Coordinates of C-alpha atoms and ligand atoms in Angstrom, one line a residue:
X1 CA -172.0 2.3 155.4
X2 CA -173.8 -1.0 155.0
X3 CA -177.3 0.6 154.5
X4 CA -178.6 -1.4 151.5
X5 CA -181.0 1.4 150.6
X6 CA -178.0 3.7 150.0
X7 CA -175.3 1.4 148.8
X8 CA -176.9 -1.9 147.6
X9 CA -176.1 -5.4 148.8
X10 CA -173.9 -6.1 151.8
X11 CA -171.6 -8.1 149.6
X12 CA -168.6 -7.1 147.5
X13 CA -168.1 -9.2 144.4
X14 CA -164.6 -10.4 144.0
X15 CA -163.5 -10.1 140.3
X16 CA -160.2 -11.9 140.0
X17 CA -158.0 -10.8 137.1
X18 CA -154.9 -12.8 137.9
X19 CA -155.2 -14.7 134.6
X20 CA -155.6 -11.5 132.6
X21 CA -154.0 -8.3 134.1
X22 CA -151.8 -10.5 136.4
X23 CA -150.6 -12.5 133.5
X24 CA -149.4 -9.3 131.8
X25 CA -146.6 -9.1 134.4
X26 CA -143.3 -9.5 132.6
X27 CA -142.3 -13.2 132.6
X28 CA -145.6 -14.4 134.2
X29 CA -146.8 -16.1 131.0
X30 CA -149.0 -19.1 131.7
X31 CA -149.9 -21.9 129.3
X32 CA -153.5 -23.2 128.9
X33 CA -153.1 -26.1 131.4
X34 CA -151.6 -23.7 134.0
X35 CA -154.4 -21.3 133.5
X36 CA -157.0 -24.0 133.9
X37 CA -155.3 -25.2 137.2
X38 CA -155.3 -21.7 138.6
X39 CA -158.9 -21.1 137.5
X40 CA -160.0 -24.3 139.3
X41 CA -158.3 -23.1 142.5
X42 CA -159.9 -19.6 142.1
X43 CA -163.3 -21.3 142.0
X44 CA -162.4 -23.1 145.2
X45 CA -161.3 -19.9 146.7
X46 CA -164.8 -18.6 146.0
X47 CA -164.1 -15.7 143.6
X48 CA -167.3 -14.5 142.0
X49 CA -165.9 -13.6 138.6
X50 CA -162.7 -15.0 136.8
X51 CA -161.4 -12.7 134.1
X52 CA -159.7 -15.6 132.3
X53 CA -157.8 -13.7 129.6
X54 CA -157.8 -11.5 126.5
X55 CA -159.0 -13.9 123.9
X56 CA -158.1 -11.8 120.8
X57 CA -154.5 -11.6 121.8
X58 CA -153.6 -15.1 120.5
X59 CA -155.3 -18.3 119.5
X60 CA -153.7 -19.8 122.6
X61 CA -155.4 -17.3 125.0
X62 CA -158.7 -17.8 123.3
X63 CA -158.5 -21.6 123.7
X64 CA -157.4 -21.3 127.3
X65 CA -160.4 -19.0 128.2
X66 CA -162.7 -21.4 126.3
X67 CA -161.4 -24.4 128.2
X68 CA -162.0 -22.6 131.5
X69 CA -165.5 -21.6 130.4
X70 CA -166.3 -25.2 129.4
X71 CA -165.0 -26.7 132.7
X72 CA -164.7 -24.3 135.7
X73 CA -167.5 -22.2 134.2
X74 CA -169.9 -25.1 134.3
X75 CA -169.0 -26.8 137.5
X76 CA -170.9 -26.2 140.8
X77 CA -168.6 -25.7 143.8
X78 CA -168.8 -25.5 147.6
X79 CA -169.2 -22.1 149.1
X80 CA -167.7 -20.9 152.4
X81 CA -170.7 -22.2 154.4
X82 CA -170.3 -25.7 152.9
X83 CA -173.3 -25.3 150.6
X84 CA -173.4 -26.0 146.8
X85 CA -172.8 -22.8 144.9
X86 CA -173.1 -21.7 141.3
X87 CA -170.0 -21.8 139.1
X88 CA -168.1 -18.5 138.8
X89 CA -168.8 -16.0 136.0
X90 CA -166.2 -16.4 133.3
X91 CA -165.2 -13.1 131.7
X92 CA -163.1 -12.2 128.7
X93 CA -161.6 -8.9 127.9
X94 CA -162.2 -7.0 124.6
X95 CA -161.2 -3.6 123.3
X96 CA -164.1 -1.7 121.9
X97 CA -164.1 -3.2 118.5
X98 CA -166.1 -6.1 116.9
X99 CA -163.2 -8.4 116.3
X100 CA -162.2 -8.4 120.0
X101 CA -165.8 -8.7 121.1
X102 CA -166.4 -11.7 118.7
X103 CA -163.3 -13.4 120.1
X104 CA -164.3 -12.7 123.7
X105 CA -167.8 -14.1 123.1
X106 CA -166.5 -17.2 121.3
X107 CA -164.3 -17.9 124.4
X108 CA -166.7 -17.2 127.2
X109 CA -169.9 -18.5 125.6
X110 CA -169.8 -22.0 127.0
X111 CA -169.8 -20.8 130.6
X112 CA -173.0 -20.9 132.6
X113 CA -172.5 -17.3 133.5
X114 CA -170.5 -15.6 130.7
X115 CA -169.4 -12.0 130.7
X116 CA -167.8 -9.7 128.1
X117 CA -165.6 -6.9 129.5
X118 CA -165.1 -4.1 126.9
X119 CA -163.1 -1.0 127.4
X120 CA -161.9 2.2 125.8
X121 CA -159.7 5.0 127.1
X122 CA -161.3 8.2 128.3
X123 CA -158.4 10.4 129.6
X124 CA -157.4 13.3 127.4
X125 CA -153.8 12.0 126.9
X126 CA -155.0 8.5 125.9
X127 CA -157.7 9.8 123.5
X128 CA -155.4 12.2 121.8
X129 CA -152.2 10.3 121.6
X130 CA -153.1 6.6 121.8
X131 CA -156.5 6.4 120.2
X132 CA -156.3 9.5 118.1
X133 CA -160.1 9.9 118.5
X134 CA -162.1 12.9 119.7
X135 CA -164.2 12.6 123.0
X136 CA -167.4 12.5 120.9
X137 CA -166.0 9.6 118.8
X138 CA -165.1 7.7 121.9
X139 CA -168.6 8.1 123.2
X140 CA -170.1 7.0 120.0
X141 CA -167.8 3.9 119.9
X142 CA -168.9 3.1 123.4
X143 CA -172.5 3.2 122.5
X144 CA -172.0 1.0 119.4
X145 CA -169.7 -1.6 121.0
X146 CA -171.6 -2.0 124.3
X147 CA -174.7 -2.6 122.3
X148 CA -172.8 -5.0 120.0
X149 CA -171.6 -7.0 123.0
X150 CA -175.1 -7.0 124.5
X151 CA -176.5 -8.7 121.5
X152 CA -174.5 -11.8 122.5
X153 CA -174.3 -11.6 126.3
X154 CA -176.6 -10.3 129.0
X155 CA -173.7 -9.5 131.3
X156 CA -171.5 -6.7 129.9
X157 CA -168.9 -4.8 131.8
X158 CA -167.7 -1.5 130.5
X159 CA -164.5 0.3 131.6
X160 CA -163.4 3.8 130.8
X161 CA -159.6 3.1 130.8
X162 CA -157.5 5.6 132.7
X163 CA -160.6 6.9 134.5
X164 CA -158.4 8.2 137.3
X165 CA -157.0 10.8 134.9
X166 CA -160.3 11.5 133.0
X167 CA -162.6 14.5 133.5
X168 CA -165.4 13.4 135.9
X169 CA -168.1 15.2 133.8
X170 CA -167.0 13.4 130.7
X171 CA -167.1 10.1 132.7
X172 CA -170.7 10.7 133.8
X173 CA -171.6 11.2 130.1
X174 CA -169.9 8.1 128.7
X175 CA -171.0 5.9 131.6
X176 CA -174.6 7.0 131.1
X177 CA -174.3 6.0 127.4
X178 CA -172.8 2.6 128.4
X179 CA -175.8 2.0 130.8
X180 CA -178.2 3.0 128.0
X181 CA -176.5 0.5 125.7
X182 CA -176.9 -2.3 128.2
X183 CA -173.8 -2.4 130.5
X184 CA -174.5 -4.2 133.7
X185 CA -171.3 -3.3 135.5
X186 CA -169.3 0.0 135.2
X187 CA -165.7 -0.6 136.2
X188 CA -163.7 2.5 137.1
X189 CA -160.0 1.9 136.5
X190 CA -157.1 3.9 138.0
X191 CA -155.0 2.5 135.2
X192 CA -151.8 4.1 136.0
X193 CA -152.2 4.2 139.8
X194 CA -152.2 8.0 140.0
X195 CA -155.1 8.8 142.4
X196 CA -155.1 9.1 146.1
X197 CA -157.6 7.4 148.4
X198 CA -159.6 10.6 149.0
X199 CA -159.7 11.4 145.3
X200 CA -160.6 8.0 144.2
X201 CA -163.3 7.5 146.9
X202 CA -164.8 10.9 145.9
X203 CA -164.8 9.9 142.2
X204 CA -166.8 6.7 143.0
X205 CA -169.2 8.7 145.1
X206 CA -169.6 11.4 142.4
X207 CA -170.1 8.9 139.6
X208 CA -172.9 7.2 141.6
X209 CA -174.5 10.6 142.3
X210 CA -174.2 12.2 138.9
X211 CA -174.5 9.4 136.4
X212 CA -178.2 8.7 135.5
X213 CA -178.8 5.0 136.1
X214 CA -175.6 4.3 138.0
X215 CA -177.4 3.1 141.1
X216 CA -179.1 0.4 139.1
X217 CA -175.8 -1.2 138.0
X218 CA -172.8 -2.6 139.8
X219 CA -170.0 -0.1 140.3
X220 CA -166.6 -1.8 140.2
X221 CA -163.1 -0.5 141.0
X222 CA -159.8 -1.6 139.4
X223 CA -156.7 0.0 140.9
X224 CA -153.0 -0.2 139.9
X225 CA -150.3 0.1 142.5
X226 CA -147.8 2.6 141.0
X227 CA -147.8 4.7 144.2
X228 CA -148.4 1.8 146.5
X229 CA -152.0 3.0 147.0
X230 CA -154.0 0.3 145.2
X231 CA -155.5 -1.4 148.2
X232 CA -156.2 1.9 150.0
X233 CA -157.9 3.3 146.8
X234 CA -159.9 0.1 146.4
X235 CA -161.1 0.2 150.0
X236 CA -162.0 3.9 149.5
X237 CA -164.0 2.8 146.5
X238 CA -165.9 0.2 148.6
X239 CA -166.6 2.8 151.3
X240 CA -168.2 5.0 148.6
X241 CA -170.5 2.4 147.1
X242 CA -168.4 0.2 144.8
X243 CA -169.7 -3.4 145.1
X244 CA -167.1 -5.1 142.9
X245 CA -163.4 -5.1 143.3
X246 CA -160.9 -6.2 140.6
X247 CA -157.9 -7.8 142.2
X248 CA -155.1 -10.3 141.6
X249 CA -153.4 -12.8 143.9
X250 CA -150.2 -11.5 145.3
X251 CA -151.0 -8.2 143.6
X252 CA -149.3 -9.2 140.3
X253 CA -150.0 -7.2 137.2
X254 CA -148.6 -4.7 134.8
X255 CA -145.7 -2.5 136.2
X256 CA -146.2 -2.3 140.0
X257 CA -149.2 -4.6 139.8
X258 CA -152.9 -4.5 140.7
X259 CA -154.7 -4.5 144.1
X260 CA -154.1 -7.7 145.8
X261 CA -157.0 -10.0 146.6
X262 CA -155.7 -11.2 149.9
X263 CA -155.3 -7.6 151.2
X264 CA -158.8 -6.5 150.3
X265 CA -160.4 -9.7 151.5
X266 CA -158.6 -9.8 154.8
X267 CA -159.2 -6.1 155.4
X268 CA -162.9 -6.7 155.0
X269 CA -162.7 -9.7 157.3
X270 CA -160.5 -8.3 160.1
X271 CA -162.1 -4.8 160.1
X272 CA -165.7 -5.9 159.7
X273 CA -166.8 -3.2 162.1
X274 CA -165.4 -0.5 159.8
X275 CA -166.5 -1.9 156.4
X276 CA -169.6 -3.8 157.5
X277 CA -169.5 -5.7 154.3
X278 CA -168.6 -9.3 153.4
X279 CA -167.2 -11.2 150.5
X280 CA -167.8 -14.8 149.3
X281 CA -164.1 -15.8 149.7
X282 CA -163.2 -19.0 151.5
X283 CA -160.3 -17.3 153.3
X284 CA -158.7 -20.7 154.3
X285 CA -157.8 -21.1 150.6
X286 CA -155.9 -17.9 150.3
X287 CA -152.4 -19.2 151.2
X288 CA -152.6 -22.1 148.9
X289 CA -153.9 -20.0 146.0
X290 CA -151.2 -17.4 146.5
X291 CA -148.5 -20.1 146.6
X292 CA -149.8 -21.7 143.4
X293 CA -149.9 -18.4 141.5
X294 CA -146.4 -17.6 142.7
X295 CA -145.2 -21.1 141.7
X296 CA -146.8 -21.0 138.2
X297 CA -145.9 -17.5 137.3
X298 CA -142.4 -17.6 138.9
X299 CA -143.3 -14.2 140.6
X300 CA -141.7 -14.6 144.0
X301 CA -143.6 -13.1 147.0
X302 CA -141.5 -10.6 149.0
X303 CA -141.1 -11.9 152.5
X304 CA -142.8 -8.9 154.1
X305 CA -145.8 -8.9 151.8
X306 CA -149.0 -8.4 153.8
X307 CA -151.0 -11.6 154.5
X308 CA -149.0 -14.0 152.3
X309 CA -145.4 -13.0 152.7
X310 CA -143.3 -15.6 154.6
X311 CA -142.7 -13.1 157.4
X312 CA -146.4 -12.1 157.7
X313 CA -146.9 -14.3 160.7
X314 CA -143.2 -14.5 162.0
X315 CA -142.1 -12.7 165.1
X316 CA -138.5 -11.9 165.5
X317 CA -137.9 -9.3 168.2
X318 CA -137.7 -10.7 171.7
X319 CA -140.3 -8.4 173.0
X320 CA -142.7 -9.5 170.4
X321 CA -142.0 -13.2 171.0
X322 CA -142.6 -12.6 174.7
X323 CA -145.9 -10.9 174.0
X324 CA -147.0 -13.6 171.6
X325 CA -146.3 -16.3 174.2
X326 CA -148.4 -14.5 176.8
X327 CA -151.2 -13.8 174.4
X328 CA -151.2 -14.1 170.6
X329 CA -153.5 -11.1 170.3
X330 CA -150.6 -8.8 171.4
X331 CA -149.0 -8.8 168.0
X332 CA -151.3 -10.8 165.7
X333 CA -154.5 -9.2 164.3
X334 CA -155.5 -12.4 162.5
X335 CA -154.9 -16.1 162.9
X336 CA -152.6 -17.8 160.4
X337 CA -155.3 -20.5 160.2
X338 CA -157.8 -18.1 158.7
X339 CA -155.7 -17.9 155.5
X340 CA -155.1 -21.6 155.5
X341 CA -151.5 -21.4 156.8
X342 CA -151.1 -24.6 158.6
X343 CA -148.7 -24.7 161.5
X344 CA -148.6 -28.5 161.6
X345 CA -144.9 -29.5 161.3
X346 CA -144.8 -33.2 161.4
X347 CA -147.3 -34.3 158.9
X348 CA -146.2 -37.8 157.7
X349 CA -143.1 -39.9 158.1
X350 CA -141.4 -42.6 156.1
X351 CA -143.7 -45.3 157.5
X352 CA -146.9 -43.6 156.4
X353 CA -148.9 -45.4 153.8
X354 CA -150.6 -44.3 150.6
X355 CA -154.0 -44.0 152.3
X356 CA -152.8 -41.7 155.0
X357 CA -151.0 -39.7 152.3
X358 CA -154.0 -39.4 150.1
X359 CA -156.2 -38.3 153.1
X360 CA -153.6 -35.7 154.1
X361 CA -153.5 -34.3 150.6
X362 CA -157.3 -34.2 150.5
X363 CA -157.3 -32.3 153.8
X364 CA -155.0 -29.8 152.2
X365 CA -157.4 -29.4 149.2
X366 CA -155.5 -31.6 146.6
X367 CA -157.7 -34.1 144.9
X368 CA -155.3 -36.0 142.7
X369 CA -155.9 -38.6 140.0
X370 CA -154.4 -42.0 140.8
X371 CA -151.4 -41.6 138.5
X372 CA -150.7 -38.2 139.9
X373 CA -151.0 -39.5 143.4
X374 CA -148.6 -42.3 142.6
X375 CA -145.9 -39.9 141.3
X376 CA -146.2 -37.6 144.3
X377 CA -146.2 -40.6 146.7
X378 CA -143.0 -41.9 145.2
X379 CA -141.4 -38.5 145.6
X380 CA -142.7 -38.3 149.2
X381 CA -141.1 -41.7 150.0
X382 CA -137.8 -40.6 148.6
X383 CA -138.0 -37.4 150.6
X384 CA -139.0 -39.1 153.8
X385 CA -135.9 -41.3 153.4
X386 CA -133.7 -38.2 153.4
X387 CA -135.7 -36.0 155.8
X388 CA -137.1 -36.9 159.1
X389 CA -139.8 -34.3 159.1
X390 CA -142.0 -33.9 156.0
X391 CA -144.2 -30.8 156.5
X392 CA -147.2 -29.5 154.7
X393 CA -144.9 -27.0 152.9
X394 CA -142.8 -29.9 151.6
X395 CA -146.0 -31.7 150.4
X396 CA -147.2 -28.5 148.6
X397 CA -143.8 -28.1 146.9
X398 CA -143.9 -31.8 145.8
X399 CA -147.4 -31.5 144.4
X400 CA -146.4 -28.4 142.6
X401 CA -143.3 -29.9 141.2
X402 CA -144.8 -33.2 140.1
X403 CA -148.4 -32.4 139.1
X404 CA -148.7 -28.8 138.1
X405 CA -146.2 -28.8 135.2
X406 CA -146.3 -27.0 131.9
X407 CA -146.5 -29.0 128.6
X408 CA -143.3 -30.9 128.5
X409 CA -140.9 -31.2 125.6
X410 CA -137.8 -32.2 127.6
X411 CA -137.6 -34.2 130.8
X412 CA -134.7 -34.6 133.1
X413 CA -133.4 -38.1 133.2
X414 CA -130.0 -37.7 135.0
X415 CA -127.5 -35.2 136.1
X416 CA -124.0 -35.7 137.5
X417 CA -121.7 -32.9 138.6
X418 CA -118.1 -32.6 139.5
X419 CA -116.8 -29.4 141.2
X420 CA -114.5 -28.3 144.0
X421 CA -111.1 -26.6 144.3
X422 CA -108.7 -26.8 141.4
X423 CA -111.2 -28.6 139.1
X424 CA -113.2 -27.2 136.2
X425 CA -116.8 -27.5 137.2
X426 CA -118.3 -30.2 134.8
X427 CA -121.8 -31.6 134.5
X428 CA -123.0 -34.6 132.5
X429 CA -126.7 -34.2 131.8
X430 CA -129.2 -36.7 130.3
X431 CA -132.5 -35.5 128.9
X432 CA -135.4 -37.3 127.2
X433 CA -137.4 -35.7 124.4
X434 CA -141.0 -36.5 125.5
X435 CA -142.3 -36.1 121.9
X436 CA -139.8 -38.3 120.1
X437 CA -138.6 -40.5 123.0
X438 CA -135.0 -39.8 122.1
X439 CA -132.6 -39.8 125.1
X440 CA -129.6 -37.5 124.8
X441 CA -126.5 -37.0 127.0
X442 CA -124.0 -34.2 126.8
X443 CA -121.5 -32.5 129.1
X444 CA -121.1 -28.9 130.0
X445 CA -118.3 -26.9 131.7
X446 CA -118.9 -23.7 133.6
X447 CA -117.8 -21.1 136.0
X448 CA -119.5 -23.1 138.8
X449 CA -121.6 -26.3 139.1
X450 CA -124.9 -24.5 138.2
X451 CA -123.4 -23.0 135.1
X452 CA -122.0 -26.3 134.1
X453 CA -125.4 -28.0 134.4
X454 CA -127.0 -25.2 132.4
X455 CA -124.4 -25.4 129.7
X456 CA -125.0 -29.2 129.4
X457 CA -128.7 -28.7 129.1
X458 CA -128.2 -25.9 126.6
X459 CA -126.1 -28.1 124.4
X460 CA -128.9 -30.7 124.2
X461 CA -132.0 -28.4 123.9
X462 CA -130.4 -25.9 121.4
X463 CA -132.8 -23.0 122.1
X464 CA -131.1 -19.6 122.4
X465 CA -131.8 -17.9 125.8
X466 CA -130.1 -16.0 128.6
X467 CA -130.6 -16.5 132.3
X468 CA -131.8 -13.2 133.8
X469 CA -132.8 -14.2 137.4
X470 CA -131.8 -17.0 139.7
X471 CA -133.2 -17.5 143.3
X472 CA -132.6 -20.4 145.7
X473 CA -134.8 -20.8 148.8
X474 CA -135.3 -23.5 151.3
X475 CA -138.9 -24.8 151.6
X476 CA -138.5 -25.5 155.3
X477 CA -135.7 -24.9 157.9
X478 CA -132.9 -27.3 158.5
X479 CA -129.9 -28.8 156.7
X480 CA -132.2 -31.4 155.1
X481 CA -134.6 -28.9 153.6
X482 CA -135.9 -29.1 150.1
X483 CA -134.3 -26.6 147.8
X484 CA -136.7 -24.5 145.8
X485 CA -135.1 -22.8 142.8
X486 CA -136.8 -20.1 140.7
X487 CA -135.3 -18.8 137.5
X488 CA -136.2 -16.6 134.6
X489 CA -134.8 -16.8 131.1
X490 CA -135.0 -14.3 128.3
X491 CA -135.4 -14.8 124.6
X492 CA -132.7 -13.0 122.6
X493 CA -133.9 -9.8 120.9
X494 CA -133.7 -11.3 117.5
X495 CA -136.3 -14.0 118.4
X496 CA -139.3 -11.7 119.0
X497 CA -141.0 -9.6 121.6
X498 CA -144.2 -9.2 123.4
X499 CA -145.6 -5.7 123.8
X500 CA -146.1 -3.4 126.8
X501 CA -149.3 -1.4 127.5
X502 CA -147.8 1.4 125.5
X503 CA -147.2 -0.9 122.6
X504 CA -143.4 -0.9 123.1
X505 CA -141.4 -4.0 122.4
X506 CA -140.5 -6.0 125.5
X507 CA -138.2 -9.0 125.8
X508 CA -140.0 -12.2 126.4
X509 CA -139.3 -13.8 129.7
X510 CA -140.1 -17.3 130.9
X511 CA -139.9 -18.6 134.5
X512 CA -139.2 -22.1 135.8
X513 CA -139.3 -23.6 139.3
X514 CA -137.8 -26.8 140.6
X515 CA -137.8 -28.5 144.0
X516 CA -135.4 -31.2 145.3
X517 CA -133.3 -31.9 148.3
X518 CA -130.4 -31.8 145.8
X519 CA -130.0 -28.2 144.9
X520 CA -128.4 -28.9 141.6
X521 CA -131.2 -31.2 140.5
X522 CA -133.6 -28.4 141.5
X523 CA -131.6 -26.0 139.3
X524 CA -131.8 -28.4 136.4
X525 CA -135.5 -28.9 136.8
X526 CA -136.2 -25.2 137.0
X527 CA -134.2 -24.5 133.8
X528 CA -135.9 -27.3 131.9
X529 CA -139.3 -26.1 133.0
X530 CA -138.5 -22.6 131.7
X531 CA -137.2 -24.0 128.5
X532 CA -140.4 -26.1 128.0
X533 CA -142.5 -22.9 128.5
X534 CA -140.4 -21.1 125.9
X535 CA -140.7 -23.9 123.4
X536 CA -144.4 -24.2 124.0
X537 CA -145.0 -20.5 123.6
X538 CA -142.9 -20.4 120.3
X539 CA -145.1 -23.1 118.8
X540 CA -148.2 -21.0 119.7
X541 CA -146.7 -17.7 118.7
X542 CA -146.6 -18.5 115.0
X543 CA -150.3 -18.0 114.9
X544 CA -150.6 -15.1 117.4
X545 CA -152.3 -11.9 116.5
X546 CA -149.8 -9.0 116.5
X547 CA -150.8 -6.2 118.9
X548 CA -149.8 -2.9 117.4
X549 CA -149.2 0.5 119.0
X550 CA -152.5 1.8 118.0
X551 CA -154.5 -0.9 119.8
X552 CA -152.3 -1.5 122.7
X553 CA -153.1 -3.9 125.5
X554 CA -154.5 -2.2 128.6
X555 CA -152.6 -1.9 131.9
Ligands
LIG601 O1 -155.9 -1.0 134.0 C1 -156.9 -0.9 133.2 O2 -157.4 0.1 132.8 C2 -157.4 -2.2 132.7 C3 -158.8 -2.1 132.1 C4 -158.9 -3.0 130.9 C5 -159.8 -2.4 133.1 O3 -156.9 -3.2 132.9
LIG602 ZN1 -155.4 -3.0 134.7

């Protein structure tokens, strides 16, 4: 299948849409700084294209995409062979109208390699009920808007939304028009995750065979996971000539999510003999990127998730352990090292100095500024006092907790809790308002210690919200483990909504994560982080463009 005269280059381009389709997952909202941090890590991971957002959706998203274009989009990087490589392409999404395309261009223009991705729905149900346009009108709009985008940008991607449920003959027609108008990539989305691998593979094959000009442009695939078939469909697309895959870390995205980057990349890597095609991904960065995306979005990874789940390299059954001890290949088809999962346990101890600490972090891929390093080093020393063994996982959690934080309005200064049998759980909380410098203390009573802490914080911050999810995990094994708390809070219905792909109102959710050996401190930190995100987003929302039912956001 690798014959370049039939299928084009022996490379699949990795188009990462974690910051656009992935961010559309309920509660996964990211602020501009978080998006920039993730974009930097995506560049290190080696992705070819970063779809950084949907610029017309809000001024905040436009600014975030622009910052990514101005920085990550201009910086050279190191490729998987250790050579200097071009910056990634920075792409912005736009519906097929001038306002969206103008916003996308404004945002991506500073990048060395900018791209505008425009789309319009092509399935009968979408054209009739959502767009209320005839098939002829949709074709005409495609011609006009792809040409419009092309005036600004050489690299234009066109997607017929809901291609998986569109008539193939209609697709050949509209795709031909898109090519004539200047599209350089044709992306074929299975927007609602409806197709099977056979069907989807055949669709890609038939599009290449029946669309005039299709063999001169890149064919891309974009699959959703509603039936759990996203990765299988994507691989079928690749086997039938797709040379770009649209993916997200951990498979996050609308509803059941998108195809996950790590699954596709590792399938290509482990089963080279089947696919005979490579990607530019630095696989050793997969684990770290996955962890960062999970931390920032608050979207936990299920333990049995392929490649990046915590059980993906764990062996429980005696018979498996026995086999592993005799030869790892009995039950492991890839090395944990390949995805950057370090097995080193004892990394540093309480006598380690700042230099060794910095070097270890650099080996792990963290290049921190001096003040950031100092903060993390202080936390490391505190931790090393409490814990004999400080592992890489601990260090990653500390860096995440100290350095990669959203815009702060409130900061935790102190928390003291009283609880037990026959006492009313009580917490005294002290917070500092970072903007005004004001320090405030209040007390809360609750059904348990966590509730008491949350009531105390609520009384100070005074922003209505309800807790919808609360998960506590240990970062490593042992009684002295760091506690890692993830929570999600919802804004009450009276304070506004976001909108789903169908334009329906949806409650706005914000996630927060906190790490500490004291579980109640971790809870307080997680809650404050989520509240800071909520406050930050409300200040941006006042200027946000409202997305109505007629021009709904894509899946
Ligand atoms: O799922 C979808 O159809 C999309 C398009 C914008 C590519 O996300
Ligand atoms: Zn999508």
